[in-house]
Amino acid sequence: MDLTLTNNSFQNFNLPIKIVESLKKLKYTNPTQIQSQSIPPLMEGKDVLAKSHTGSGKTLAFLIPLLAKISTQKSTGLILVPTRELALQVFEQVKKFDQLGHICKSALIIGGTPMYPQVKQLWARPNIIIGTPGRIIDHLDKKTIPVSAINFLVIDEADRMMDMGFLPQVKDIISCLPKEKQTVLFSATFPPDIKKIAHTFLNEPLLIENQEKREKPKIKETHVEVNPNFKGDMLQKLLQSESGTAIVFVKTKHKTERLAHMLAKKGFKVGQIHGNRSQNQRQNAIKSFTSGESRILVATDIAARGIDVFNVSLIVNFDLPHCSDDYIHRIGRTGRAGLEGKAISLITPEERGLWQRMGRVSKSISF
Ligand code: ADP
Ligand code: MG
């Protein structure tokens, strides 16, 4: 693998031995750049706002210091993320550490699943609570979350969490937490207006911007101009010419259903994920895509943030996203951890203006 790891060693971070050993067992030999930059200040207790490329290892950059604090200082962390799937992914990462070193107890607090088992998890006094804002608020209303213990707050995909859709909920949650706490915000993108909002939640934060060129994901970006009526045919051709796994991003839930059915009818092994599917269906779709049982995942932007599936070869923007940052997150599902990837956008005449405004350096191809 060609992930730009630093020469630094996890041992230099003054971490508890259990954590260093667990990292070794999990085959993490050296920290990535963002891990090297974030772990020391986070261990010192600083607030941090960190921006670094998709697939550069941000999860461990905040998890390692949190796990260290839990083992040495009885900390309790709350990790907020925008989607249930990302919450589950972070939860599973935490569980791996716990299985190896009994480092922490964690609770997964997401919508689409019954409340009571979550209440039981919360009663067990977890050291890490990982969740999505809506369900966390439900529990705050019921007073089932041990708020006074929380002294480490992570907001992953922070720019998404502070946009118009999520900000009121995030503000509500923060207003329930103790003032004395460490707050850390991570994302691959931070528009300036959101950065300003972010600062209101932080106390003398350290800003880390890791935009080195050599760290940039190696994603070959292309686009193809297409008449809207031929998009489906073009997609089939594209997917037939590709042997690896692909995520196809679509604008609406309804269109996701239709496109997935069309592809299944044509013989593709396809799964789909969008907000109108049940939590079981959503989890199964990710599971069968991860295991390779389905080669194609048709998705709305629900799958654009944070999802880490090993070696996705191709991202197709069947419809363009709303803005350049959303595009960066979508294509960032490939080219992760130093691997190479491809992204192709289908552009109709109506989308041409939007595409130009996004200003991507992308080669035009014909098919
Ligand atoms: P980001 O949040 O920056 O998009 P992730 O935290 O999801 O990235 O990590 C991307 C991939 O890189 C994951 O599969 C993760 O296991 C792997 N990874 C993270 N840190 C390291 C490391 N130090 N060494 C090797 N692989 C790593
Ligand atoms: Mg991430």
mmCIF file of C-alpha atoms and ligand atoms in Angstrom:
data_model
loop_
_atom_site.group_PDB
_atom_site.id
_atom_site.type_symbol
_atom_site.label_atom_id
_atom_site.label_comp_id
_atom_site.label_asym_id
_atom_site.label_seq_id
_atom_site.Cartn_x
_atom_site.Cartn_y
_atom_site.Cartn_z
ATOM 1 C CA MET A 1 0.000 0.000 0.000
ATOM 2 C CA ASP A 2 1.178 3.475 -0.809
ATOM 3 C CA LEU A 3 -0.399 5.521 1.958
ATOM 4 C CA THR A 4 1.909 8.409 2.803
ATOM 5 C CA LEU A 5 2.928 7.251 6.226
ATOM 6 C CA THR A 6 5.341 9.348 8.251
ATOM 7 C CA ASN A 7 8.633 8.092 9.659
ATOM 8 C CA ASN A 8 7.193 8.861 13.020
ATOM 9 C CA SER A 9 6.200 5.966 15.223
ATOM 10 C CA PHE A 10 3.078 5.558 17.342
ATOM 11 C CA GLN A 11 5.473 4.904 20.210
ATOM 12 C CA ASN A 12 6.593 8.545 20.149
ATOM 13 C CA PHE A 13 3.188 9.777 21.181
ATOM 14 C CA ASN A 14 3.348 8.715 24.790
ATOM 15 C CA LEU A 15 0.409 6.377 24.345
ATOM 16 C CA PRO A 16 -0.547 3.677 26.826
ATOM 17 C CA ILE A 17 1.180 0.427 25.933
ATOM 18 C CA LYS A 18 -2.168 -1.359 25.317
ATOM 19 C CA ILE A 19 -2.931 1.089 22.554
ATOM 20 C CA VAL A 20 0.484 0.817 20.926
ATOM 21 C CA GLU A 21 0.153 -2.968 20.996
ATOM 22 C CA SER A 22 -3.366 -2.889 19.603
ATOM 23 C CA LEU A 23 -2.216 -0.643 16.756
ATOM 24 C CA LYS A 24 0.519 -3.136 15.976
ATOM 25 C CA LYS A 25 -1.921 -6.043 15.977
ATOM 26 C CA LEU A 26 -4.247 -4.119 13.696
ATOM 27 C CA LYS A 27 -1.274 -3.670 11.303
ATOM 28 C CA TYR A 28 -1.000 0.082 11.677
ATOM 29 C CA THR A 29 2.765 0.430 11.612
ATOM 30 C CA ASN A 30 3.304 4.183 11.284
ATOM 31 C CA PRO A 31 1.000 7.170 11.635
ATOM 32 C CA THR A 32 -0.225 9.057 8.587
ATOM 33 C CA GLN A 33 0.534 12.751 8.232
ATOM 34 C CA ILE A 34 -2.722 13.940 9.801
ATOM 35 C CA GLN A 35 -2.267 11.466 12.653
ATOM 36 C CA SER A 36 1.253 12.754 13.293
ATOM 37 C CA GLN A 37 -0.024 16.319 13.297
ATOM 38 C CA SER A 38 -3.143 15.796 15.421
ATOM 39 C CA ILE A 39 -2.312 13.190 18.024
ATOM 40 C CA PRO A 40 0.234 15.239 20.053
ATOM 41 C CA PRO A 41 -1.921 18.396 20.461
ATOM 42 C CA LEU A 42 -5.005 16.295 21.173
ATOM 43 C CA MET A 43 -3.090 14.383 23.839
ATOM 44 C CA GLU A 44 -2.157 17.744 25.361
ATOM 45 C CA GLY A 45 -5.806 18.670 25.620
ATOM 46 C CA LYS A 46 -5.988 21.256 22.838
ATOM 47 C CA ASP A 47 -9.074 21.965 20.766
ATOM 48 C CA VAL A 48 -8.347 21.207 17.117
ATOM 49 C CA LEU A 49 -9.893 22.014 13.758
ATOM 50 C CA ALA A 50 -8.283 19.703 11.231
ATOM 51 C CA LYS A 51 -8.656 19.534 7.495
ATOM 52 C CA SER A 52 -7.075 16.726 5.551
ATOM 53 C CA HIS A 53 -7.802 14.794 2.368
ATOM 54 C CA THR A 54 -10.381 12.033 2.061
ATOM 55 C CA GLY A 55 -8.910 8.659 2.988
ATOM 56 C CA SER A 56 -5.949 10.148 4.881
ATOM 57 C CA GLY A 57 -6.704 8.491 8.232
ATOM 58 C CA LYS A 58 -8.690 11.102 10.152
ATOM 59 C CA THR A 59 -10.648 8.528 12.170
ATOM 60 C CA LEU A 60 -7.603 7.226 14.016
ATOM 61 C CA ALA A 61 -6.304 10.788 14.323
ATOM 62 C CA PHE A 62 -9.119 11.502 16.791
ATOM 63 C CA LEU A 63 -9.716 7.976 18.110
ATOM 64 C CA ILE A 64 -6.190 7.266 19.295
ATOM 65 C CA PRO A 65 -5.980 10.294 21.639
ATOM 66 C CA LEU A 66 -9.513 9.619 22.883
ATOM 67 C CA LEU A 67 -8.687 5.979 23.622
ATOM 68 C CA ALA A 68 -5.497 7.091 25.363
ATOM 69 C CA LYS A 69 -7.433 9.524 27.546
ATOM 70 C CA ILE A 70 -9.984 6.884 28.402
ATOM 71 C CA SER A 71 -7.277 4.510 29.602
ATOM 72 C CA THR A 72 -5.409 7.089 31.625
ATOM 73 C CA GLN A 73 -7.892 9.737 32.751
ATOM 74 C CA LYS A 74 -11.344 8.161 32.697
ATOM 75 C CA SER A 75 -12.527 10.398 29.894
ATOM 76 C CA THR A 76 -15.843 10.063 28.119
ATOM 77 C CA GLY A 77 -16.114 10.966 24.470
ATOM 78 C CA LEU A 78 -19.032 11.815 22.233
ATOM 79 C CA ILE A 79 -18.456 11.356 18.509
ATOM 80 C CA LEU A 80 -21.030 12.984 16.245
ATOM 81 C CA VAL A 81 -21.241 12.022 12.580
ATOM 82 C CA PRO A 82 -23.799 12.808 9.877
ATOM 83 C CA THR A 83 -24.946 9.317 8.829
ATOM 84 C CA ARG A 84 -25.850 6.060 10.532
ATOM 85 C CA GLU A 85 -23.492 4.126 8.285
ATOM 86 C CA LEU A 86 -20.540 6.271 9.265
ATOM 87 C CA ALA A 87 -21.478 5.946 12.941
ATOM 88 C CA LEU A 88 -21.509 2.176 12.541
ATOM 89 C CA GLN A 89 -18.146 2.223 10.808
ATOM 90 C CA VAL A 90 -16.535 4.266 13.591
ATOM 91 C CA PHE A 91 -18.208 2.034 16.192
ATOM 92 C CA GLU A 92 -16.717 -1.043 14.540
ATOM 93 C CA GLN A 93 -13.281 0.557 14.503
ATOM 94 C CA VAL A 94 -13.592 1.278 18.244
ATOM 95 C CA LYS A 95 -14.749 -2.282 18.894
ATOM 96 C CA LYS A 96 -11.597 -3.643 17.276
ATOM 97 C CA PHE A 97 -9.495 -1.800 19.834
ATOM 98 C CA ASP A 98 -11.713 -2.913 22.647
ATOM 99 C CA GLN A 99 -11.547 -6.569 21.610
ATOM 100 C CA LEU A 100 -7.766 -6.403 21.657
ATOM 101 C CA GLY A 101 -7.125 -4.473 24.835
ATOM 102 C CA HIS A 102 -10.393 -3.954 26.761
ATOM 103 C CA ILE A 103 -9.768 -0.282 26.331
ATOM 104 C CA CYS A 104 -13.285 1.115 26.426
ATOM 105 C CA LYS A 105 -17.014 0.523 26.398
ATOM 106 C CA SER A 106 -18.830 2.103 23.493
ATOM 107 C CA ALA A 107 -22.433 2.798 22.562
ATOM 108 C CA LEU A 108 -23.879 3.243 19.093
ATOM 109 C CA ILE A 109 -26.747 5.731 19.114
ATOM 110 C CA ILE A 110 -28.375 5.981 15.688
ATOM 111 C CA GLY A 111 -31.869 6.321 14.276
ATOM 112 C CA GLY A 112 -33.776 3.545 12.538
ATOM 113 C CA THR A 113 -33.186 1.099 15.390
ATOM 114 C CA PRO A 114 -35.125 0.624 18.668
ATOM 115 C CA MET A 115 -34.457 3.004 21.567
ATOM 116 C CA TYR A 116 -34.481 0.555 24.456
ATOM 117 C CA PRO A 117 -31.334 -1.462 23.617
ATOM 118 C CA GLN A 118 -29.569 1.885 23.260
ATOM 119 C CA VAL A 119 -30.815 2.996 26.676
ATOM 120 C CA LYS A 120 -29.330 -0.212 28.083
ATOM 121 C CA GLN A 121 -26.010 0.538 26.405
ATOM 122 C CA LEU A 122 -26.085 4.036 27.905
ATOM 123 C CA TRP A 123 -26.889 2.745 31.384
ATOM 124 C CA ALA A 124 -23.725 0.673 31.181
ATOM 125 C CA ARG A 125 -21.776 3.977 31.288
ATOM 126 C CA PRO A 126 -19.915 3.827 27.979
ATOM 127 C CA ASN A 127 -16.686 5.792 27.565
ATOM 128 C CA ILE A 128 -17.415 6.453 23.917
ATOM 129 C CA ILE A 129 -20.815 7.363 22.531
ATOM 130 C CA ILE A 130 -20.974 7.404 18.753
ATOM 131 C CA GLY A 131 -24.077 8.738 17.128
ATOM 132 C CA THR A 132 -26.091 10.782 14.706
ATOM 133 C CA PRO A 133 -27.625 14.060 15.903
ATOM 134 C CA GLY A 134 -31.349 13.200 15.714
ATOM 135 C CA ARG A 135 -31.150 10.119 17.908
ATOM 136 C CA ILE A 136 -28.669 11.704 20.305
ATOM 137 C CA ILE A 137 -31.228 14.483 20.843
ATOM 138 C CA ASP A 138 -33.980 11.898 21.477
ATOM 139 C CA HIS A 139 -31.814 10.461 24.241
ATOM 140 C CA LEU A 140 -30.917 13.882 25.616
ATOM 141 C CA ASP A 141 -34.663 14.590 25.878
ATOM 142 C CA LYS A 142 -35.118 11.345 27.796
ATOM 143 C CA LYS A 143 -32.057 12.145 29.913
ATOM 144 C CA THR A 144 -30.527 8.773 29.150
ATOM 145 C CA ILE A 145 -27.133 10.165 28.127
ATOM 146 C CA PRO A 146 -24.621 10.717 30.956
ATOM 147 C CA VAL A 147 -23.886 14.256 29.718
ATOM 148 C CA SER A 148 -21.966 15.472 32.738
ATOM 149 C CA ALA A 149 -19.260 12.848 32.104
ATOM 150 C CA ILE A 150 -18.575 13.966 28.539
ATOM 151 C CA ASN A 151 -15.297 15.845 28.287
ATOM 152 C CA PHE A 152 -14.205 15.044 24.726
ATOM 153 C CA LEU A 153 -16.389 15.973 21.764
ATOM 154 C CA VAL A 154 -15.540 14.931 18.225
ATOM 155 C CA ILE A 155 -17.491 16.280 15.287
ATOM 156 C CA ASP A 156 -16.445 14.348 12.231
ATOM 157 C CA GLU A 157 -17.420 15.636 8.780
ATOM 158 C CA ALA A 158 -17.709 18.889 10.690
ATOM 159 C CA ASP A 159 -18.587 21.126 7.749
ATOM 160 C CA ARG A 160 -21.560 18.906 6.922
ATOM 161 C CA MET A 161 -22.568 18.905 10.580
ATOM 162 C CA MET A 162 -22.553 22.686 10.629
ATOM 163 C CA ASP A 163 -24.475 23.313 7.448
ATOM 164 C CA MET A 164 -28.073 24.486 7.497
ATOM 165 C CA GLY A 165 -29.484 20.962 7.790
ATOM 166 C CA PHE A 166 -27.642 19.865 10.920
ATOM 167 C CA LEU A 167 -26.507 23.042 12.689
ATOM 168 C CA PRO A 168 -29.598 23.584 14.903
ATOM 169 C CA GLN A 169 -29.343 19.993 16.174
ATOM 170 C CA VAL A 170 -25.613 20.213 16.744
ATOM 171 C CA LYS A 171 -26.079 23.470 18.657
ATOM 172 C CA ASP A 172 -28.768 21.841 20.807
ATOM 173 C CA ILE A 173 -26.466 18.944 21.626
ATOM 174 C CA ILE A 174 -23.507 21.167 22.470
ATOM 175 C CA SER A 175 -25.682 23.316 24.736
ATOM 176 C CA CYS A 176 -26.404 20.217 26.867
ATOM 177 C CA LEU A 177 -22.723 19.293 27.303
ATOM 178 C CA PRO A 178 -20.381 20.541 30.022
ATOM 179 C CA LYS A 179 -18.485 23.750 29.119
ATOM 180 C CA GLU A 180 -15.213 22.199 30.275
ATOM 181 C CA LYS A 181 -14.353 19.831 27.495
ATOM 182 C CA GLN A 182 -12.050 19.300 24.561
ATOM 183 C CA THR A 183 -13.643 19.788 21.156
ATOM 184 C CA VAL A 184 -12.219 18.494 17.895
ATOM 185 C CA LEU A 185 -13.538 19.009 14.392
ATOM 186 C CA PHE A 186 -12.396 17.042 11.367
ATOM 187 C CA SER A 187 -13.223 17.152 7.672
ATOM 188 C CA ALA A 188 -11.711 17.078 4.212
ATOM 189 C CA THR A 189 -13.452 20.355 3.382
ATOM 190 C CA PHE A 190 -14.197 23.517 5.348
ATOM 191 C CA PRO A 191 -15.893 26.339 3.459
ATOM 192 C CA PRO A 192 -14.905 29.707 5.024
ATOM 193 C CA ASP A 193 -18.395 30.547 6.340
ATOM 194 C CA ILE A 194 -18.626 27.176 8.072
ATOM 195 C CA LYS A 195 -15.149 27.618 9.509
ATOM 196 C CA LYS A 196 -16.391 30.807 11.146
ATOM 197 C CA ILE A 197 -19.301 28.957 12.751
ATOM 198 C CA ALA A 198 -16.951 26.169 13.799
ATOM 199 C CA HIS A 199 -14.777 28.626 15.698
ATOM 200 C CA THR A 200 -17.684 29.537 17.962
ATOM 201 C CA PHE A 201 -17.591 25.983 19.350
ATOM 202 C CA LEU A 202 -13.850 25.900 19.888
ATOM 203 C CA ASN A 203 -11.547 27.273 22.541
ATOM 204 C CA GLU A 204 -8.256 28.653 21.185
ATOM 205 C CA PRO A 205 -8.092 25.867 18.642
ATOM 206 C CA LEU A 206 -5.056 24.648 16.803
ATOM 207 C CA LEU A 207 -5.731 24.748 13.068
ATOM 208 C CA ILE A 208 -4.273 21.905 11.083
ATOM 209 C CA GLU A 209 -4.491 22.051 7.322
ATOM 210 C CA ASN A 210 -2.938 19.158 5.629
ATOM 211 C CA GLN A 211 -3.185 19.846 1.929
ATOM 212 C CA GLU A 212 0.163 18.566 0.723
ATOM 213 C CA LYS A 213 0.127 17.545 -2.905
ATOM 214 C CA ARG A 214 1.769 14.186 -2.320
ATOM 215 C CA GLU A 215 -1.022 13.384 0.128
ATOM 216 C CA LYS A 216 -3.770 14.110 -2.371
ATOM 217 C CA PRO A 217 -5.789 11.022 -3.296
ATOM 218 C CA LYS A 218 -4.731 9.553 -6.629
ATOM 219 C CA ILE A 219 -8.034 9.735 -8.429
ATOM 220 C CA LYS A 220 -8.178 9.936 -12.214
ATOM 221 C CA GLU A 221 -11.066 12.272 -12.936
ATOM 222 C CA THR A 222 -12.879 12.237 -16.270
ATOM 223 C CA HIS A 223 -16.236 13.430 -17.557
ATOM 224 C CA VAL A 224 -18.452 12.682 -20.483
ATOM 225 C CA GLU A 225 -21.111 14.839 -22.069
ATOM 226 C CA VAL A 226 -24.380 13.001 -22.539
ATOM 227 C CA ASN A 227 -27.957 13.591 -23.569
ATOM 228 C CA PRO A 228 -30.206 12.950 -20.522
ATOM 229 C CA ASN A 229 -32.099 10.214 -22.387
ATOM 230 C CA PHE A 230 -28.928 8.204 -22.886
ATOM 231 C CA LYS A 231 -27.532 8.404 -19.386
ATOM 232 C CA GLY A 232 -28.789 4.908 -18.477
ATOM 233 C CA ASP A 233 -27.246 3.329 -21.579
ATOM 234 C CA MET A 234 -23.996 5.155 -21.005
ATOM 235 C CA LEU A 235 -23.866 3.967 -17.419
ATOM 236 C CA GLN A 236 -24.322 0.361 -18.471
ATOM 237 C CA LYS A 237 -21.504 0.620 -20.986
ATOM 238 C CA LEU A 238 -19.296 2.199 -18.382
ATOM 239 C CA LEU A 239 -19.987 -0.466 -15.807
ATOM 240 C CA GLN A 240 -19.494 -3.242 -18.334
ATOM 241 C CA SER A 241 -16.081 -1.882 -19.233
ATOM 242 C CA GLU A 242 -15.069 -1.882 -15.554
ATOM 243 C CA SER A 243 -14.274 -5.047 -13.641
ATOM 244 C CA GLY A 244 -13.945 -3.612 -10.123
ATOM 245 C CA THR A 245 -16.478 -2.240 -7.677
ATOM 246 C CA ALA A 246 -18.284 1.040 -8.309
ATOM 247 C CA ILE A 247 -20.468 3.511 -6.448
ATOM 248 C CA VAL A 248 -22.988 5.346 -8.608
ATOM 249 C CA PHE A 249 -24.196 8.596 -7.065
ATOM 250 C CA VAL A 250 -27.687 9.805 -7.926
ATOM 251 C CA LYS A 251 -29.580 12.941 -6.954
ATOM 252 C CA THR A 252 -32.802 11.543 -5.449
ATOM 253 C CA LYS A 253 -34.041 8.546 -3.469
ATOM 254 C CA HIS A 254 -36.594 7.753 -6.137
ATOM 255 C CA LYS A 255 -34.038 7.803 -8.919
ATOM 256 C CA THR A 256 -31.728 5.599 -6.844
ATOM 257 C CA GLU A 257 -34.477 2.945 -6.664
ATOM 258 C CA ARG A 258 -35.209 3.167 -10.383
ATOM 259 C CA LEU A 259 -31.595 3.024 -11.455
ATOM 260 C CA ALA A 260 -30.764 0.117 -9.140
ATOM 261 C CA HIS A 261 -33.742 -1.851 -10.517
ATOM 262 C CA MET A 262 -32.740 -1.115 -14.077
ATOM 263 C CA LEU A 263 -29.175 -2.295 -13.451
ATOM 264 C CA ALA A 264 -30.349 -5.432 -11.635
ATOM 265 C CA LYS A 265 -32.596 -6.259 -14.586
ATOM 266 C CA LYS A 266 -29.599 -5.970 -16.886
ATOM 267 C CA GLY A 267 -27.757 -8.544 -14.787
ATOM 268 C CA PHE A 268 -25.531 -6.358 -12.607
ATOM 269 C CA LYS A 269 -25.050 -7.353 -8.979
ATOM 270 C CA VAL A 270 -26.279 -4.180 -7.436
ATOM 271 C CA GLY A 271 -27.231 -2.785 -4.042
ATOM 272 C CA GLN A 272 -28.757 0.557 -3.176
ATOM 273 C CA ILE A 273 -28.718 2.966 -0.294
ATOM 274 C CA HIS A 274 -30.848 6.034 0.379
ATOM 275 C CA GLY A 275 -32.819 7.624 3.184
ATOM 276 C CA ASN A 276 -36.145 5.893 2.481
ATOM 277 C CA ARG A 277 -34.756 2.391 2.957
ATOM 278 C CA SER A 278 -35.018 0.672 6.310
ATOM 279 C CA GLN A 279 -31.923 0.577 8.494
ATOM 280 C CA ASN A 280 -31.648 -3.158 7.837
ATOM 281 C CA GLN A 281 -31.749 -2.629 4.102
ATOM 282 C CA ARG A 282 -29.154 0.139 4.373
ATOM 283 C CA GLN A 283 -26.803 -1.977 6.446
ATOM 284 C CA ASN A 284 -27.247 -4.995 4.192
ATOM 285 C CA ALA A 285 -26.479 -2.898 1.132
ATOM 286 C CA ILE A 286 -23.176 -1.737 2.654
ATOM 287 C CA LYS A 287 -22.381 -5.243 3.890
ATOM 288 C CA SER A 288 -22.892 -6.911 0.517
ATOM 289 C CA PHE A 289 -20.950 -4.163 -1.233
ATOM 290 C CA THR A 290 -18.072 -4.497 1.240
ATOM 291 C CA SER A 291 -18.005 -8.280 0.885
ATOM 292 C CA GLY A 292 -18.056 -8.032 -2.914
ATOM 293 C CA GLU A 293 -21.403 -9.803 -3.179
ATOM 294 C CA SER A 294 -22.732 -6.768 -5.023
ATOM 295 C CA ARG A 295 -20.297 -5.055 -7.333
ATOM 296 C CA ILE A 296 -22.263 -1.850 -7.747
ATOM 297 C CA LEU A 297 -23.753 0.418 -5.097
ATOM 298 C CA VAL A 298 -26.280 2.995 -6.252
ATOM 299 C CA ALA A 299 -26.513 5.726 -3.638
ATOM 300 C CA THR A 300 -27.620 9.208 -2.742
ATOM 301 C CA ASP A 301 -25.199 11.511 -0.949
ATOM 302 C CA ILE A 302 -25.868 9.483 2.197
ATOM 303 C CA ALA A 303 -22.880 7.384 1.127
ATOM 304 C CA ALA A 304 -20.709 10.363 0.177
ATOM 305 C CA ARG A 305 -19.275 11.137 3.612
ATOM 306 C CA GLY A 306 -16.740 9.087 5.518
ATOM 307 C CA ILE A 307 -17.604 5.645 4.197
ATOM 308 C CA ASP A 308 -14.441 3.559 3.925
ATOM 309 C CA VAL A 309 -14.867 0.483 1.729
ATOM 310 C CA PHE A 310 -11.593 -1.112 0.719
ATOM 311 C CA ASN A 311 -10.531 -0.578 -2.866
ATOM 312 C CA VAL A 312 -13.610 0.844 -4.593
ATOM 313 C CA SER A 313 -12.354 1.256 -8.177
ATOM 314 C CA LEU A 314 -14.814 3.670 -9.697
ATOM 315 C CA ILE A 315 -17.094 6.496 -8.646
ATOM 316 C CA VAL A 316 -19.763 7.533 -11.124
ATOM 317 C CA ASN A 317 -21.578 10.818 -10.761
ATOM 318 C CA PHE A 318 -24.708 9.783 -12.608
ATOM 319 C CA ASP A 319 -26.068 13.173 -11.525
ATOM 320 C CA LEU A 320 -23.727 15.929 -10.452
ATOM 321 C CA PRO A 321 -23.673 16.898 -6.768
ATOM 322 C CA HIS A 322 -24.686 20.412 -5.707
ATOM 323 C CA CYS A 323 -21.198 21.781 -5.189
ATOM 324 C CA SER A 324 -17.522 21.123 -5.459
ATOM 325 C CA ASP A 325 -17.115 20.067 -1.805
ATOM 326 C CA ASP A 326 -19.808 17.408 -2.187
ATOM 327 C CA TYR A 327 -17.989 16.232 -5.300
ATOM 328 C CA ILE A 328 -14.733 15.931 -3.330
ATOM 329 C CA HIS A 329 -16.424 13.727 -0.714
ATOM 330 C CA ARG A 330 -18.169 11.553 -3.297
ATOM 331 C CA ILE A 331 -15.047 10.816 -5.319
ATOM 332 C CA GLY A 332 -13.126 10.415 -2.061
ATOM 333 C CA ARG A 333 -14.801 7.007 -1.609
ATOM 334 C CA THR A 334 -12.110 5.772 -4.006
ATOM 335 C CA GLY A 335 -8.369 6.414 -3.927
ATOM 336 C CA ARG A 336 -8.323 5.853 -0.170
ATOM 337 C CA ALA A 337 -5.286 5.158 1.978
ATOM 338 C CA GLY A 338 -2.913 5.663 -0.941
ATOM 339 C CA LEU A 339 -4.678 3.400 -3.441
ATOM 340 C CA GLU A 340 -5.573 4.594 -6.930
ATOM 341 C CA GLY A 341 -9.083 5.293 -8.141
ATOM 342 C CA LYS A 342 -11.203 6.615 -10.972
ATOM 343 C CA ALA A 343 -14.123 9.012 -11.049
ATOM 344 C CA ILE A 344 -16.354 9.794 -13.978
ATOM 345 C CA SER A 345 -19.116 12.378 -14.185
ATOM 346 C CA LEU A 346 -21.973 12.221 -16.669
ATOM 347 C CA ILE A 347 -22.830 15.753 -17.702
ATOM 348 C CA THR A 348 -26.009 16.768 -19.481
ATOM 349 C CA PRO A 349 -26.275 20.109 -21.296
ATOM 350 C CA GLU A 350 -28.248 21.532 -18.322
ATOM 351 C CA GLU A 351 -25.503 20.519 -15.907
ATOM 352 C CA ARG A 352 -22.713 22.088 -17.935
ATOM 353 C CA GLY A 353 -22.848 25.420 -16.064
ATOM 354 C CA LEU A 354 -22.741 23.729 -12.677
ATOM 355 C CA TRP A 355 -19.843 21.563 -13.810
ATOM 356 C CA GLN A 356 -17.883 24.591 -14.948
ATOM 357 C CA ARG A 357 -18.533 26.363 -11.662
ATOM 358 C CA MET A 358 -17.087 23.375 -9.827
ATOM 359 C CA GLY A 359 -13.823 24.026 -11.640
ATOM 360 C CA ARG A 360 -12.488 20.484 -11.571
ATOM 361 C CA VAL A 361 -9.438 19.523 -13.584
ATOM 362 C CA SER A 362 -10.965 16.614 -15.431
ATOM 363 C CA LYS A 363 -10.349 15.073 -18.833
ATOM 364 C CA SER A 364 -13.275 14.974 -21.252
ATOM 365 C CA ILE A 365 -13.779 11.526 -22.779
ATOM 366 C CA SER A 366 -16.254 10.072 -25.249
ATOM 367 C CA PHE A 367 -17.823 6.693 -24.918
HETATM 368 P P1 ADP B 1 -10.524 9.745 6.383
HETATM 369 O O1 ADP B 1 -11.407 9.858 7.588
HETATM 370 O O2 ADP B 1 -9.384 10.709 6.394
HETATM 371 O O3 ADP B 1 -11.276 9.806 5.096
HETATM 372 P P2 ADP B 1 -10.156 7.029 7.351
HETATM 373 O O4 ADP B 1 -9.924 7.363 8.767
HETATM 374 O O5 ADP B 1 -11.480 6.474 6.975
HETATM 375 O O6 ADP B 1 -9.841 8.310 6.417
HETATM 376 O O7 ADP B 1 -8.984 6.058 6.890
HETATM 377 C C1 ADP B 1 -8.860 5.617 5.557
HETATM 378 C C2 ADP B 1 -8.217 4.243 5.510
HETATM 379 O O8 ADP B 1 -6.861 4.331 5.899
HETATM 380 C C3 ADP B 1 -8.880 3.255 6.476
HETATM 381 O O9 ADP B 1 -9.117 2.041 5.804
HETATM 382 C C4 ADP B 1 -7.857 3.083 7.575
HETATM 383 O O10 ADP B 1 -7.893 1.798 8.146
HETATM 384 C C5 ADP B 1 -6.550 3.345 6.851
HETATM 385 N N1 ADP B 1 -5.513 3.892 7.754
HETATM 386 C C6 ADP B 1 -5.683 4.881 8.660
HETATM 387 N N2 ADP B 1 -4.541 5.125 9.327
HETATM 388 C C7 ADP B 1 -3.603 4.273 8.857
HETATM 389 C C8 ADP B 1 -2.226 4.032 9.173
HETATM 390 N N3 ADP B 1 -1.588 4.737 10.080
HETATM 391 N N4 ADP B 1 -1.600 3.049 8.477
HETATM 392 C C9 ADP B 1 -2.257 2.345 7.532
HETATM 393 N N5 ADP B 1 -3.561 2.523 7.187
HETATM 394 C C10 ADP B 1 -4.234 3.471 7.845
HETATM 395 MG MG MG B 2 -13.411 10.150 7.907
#
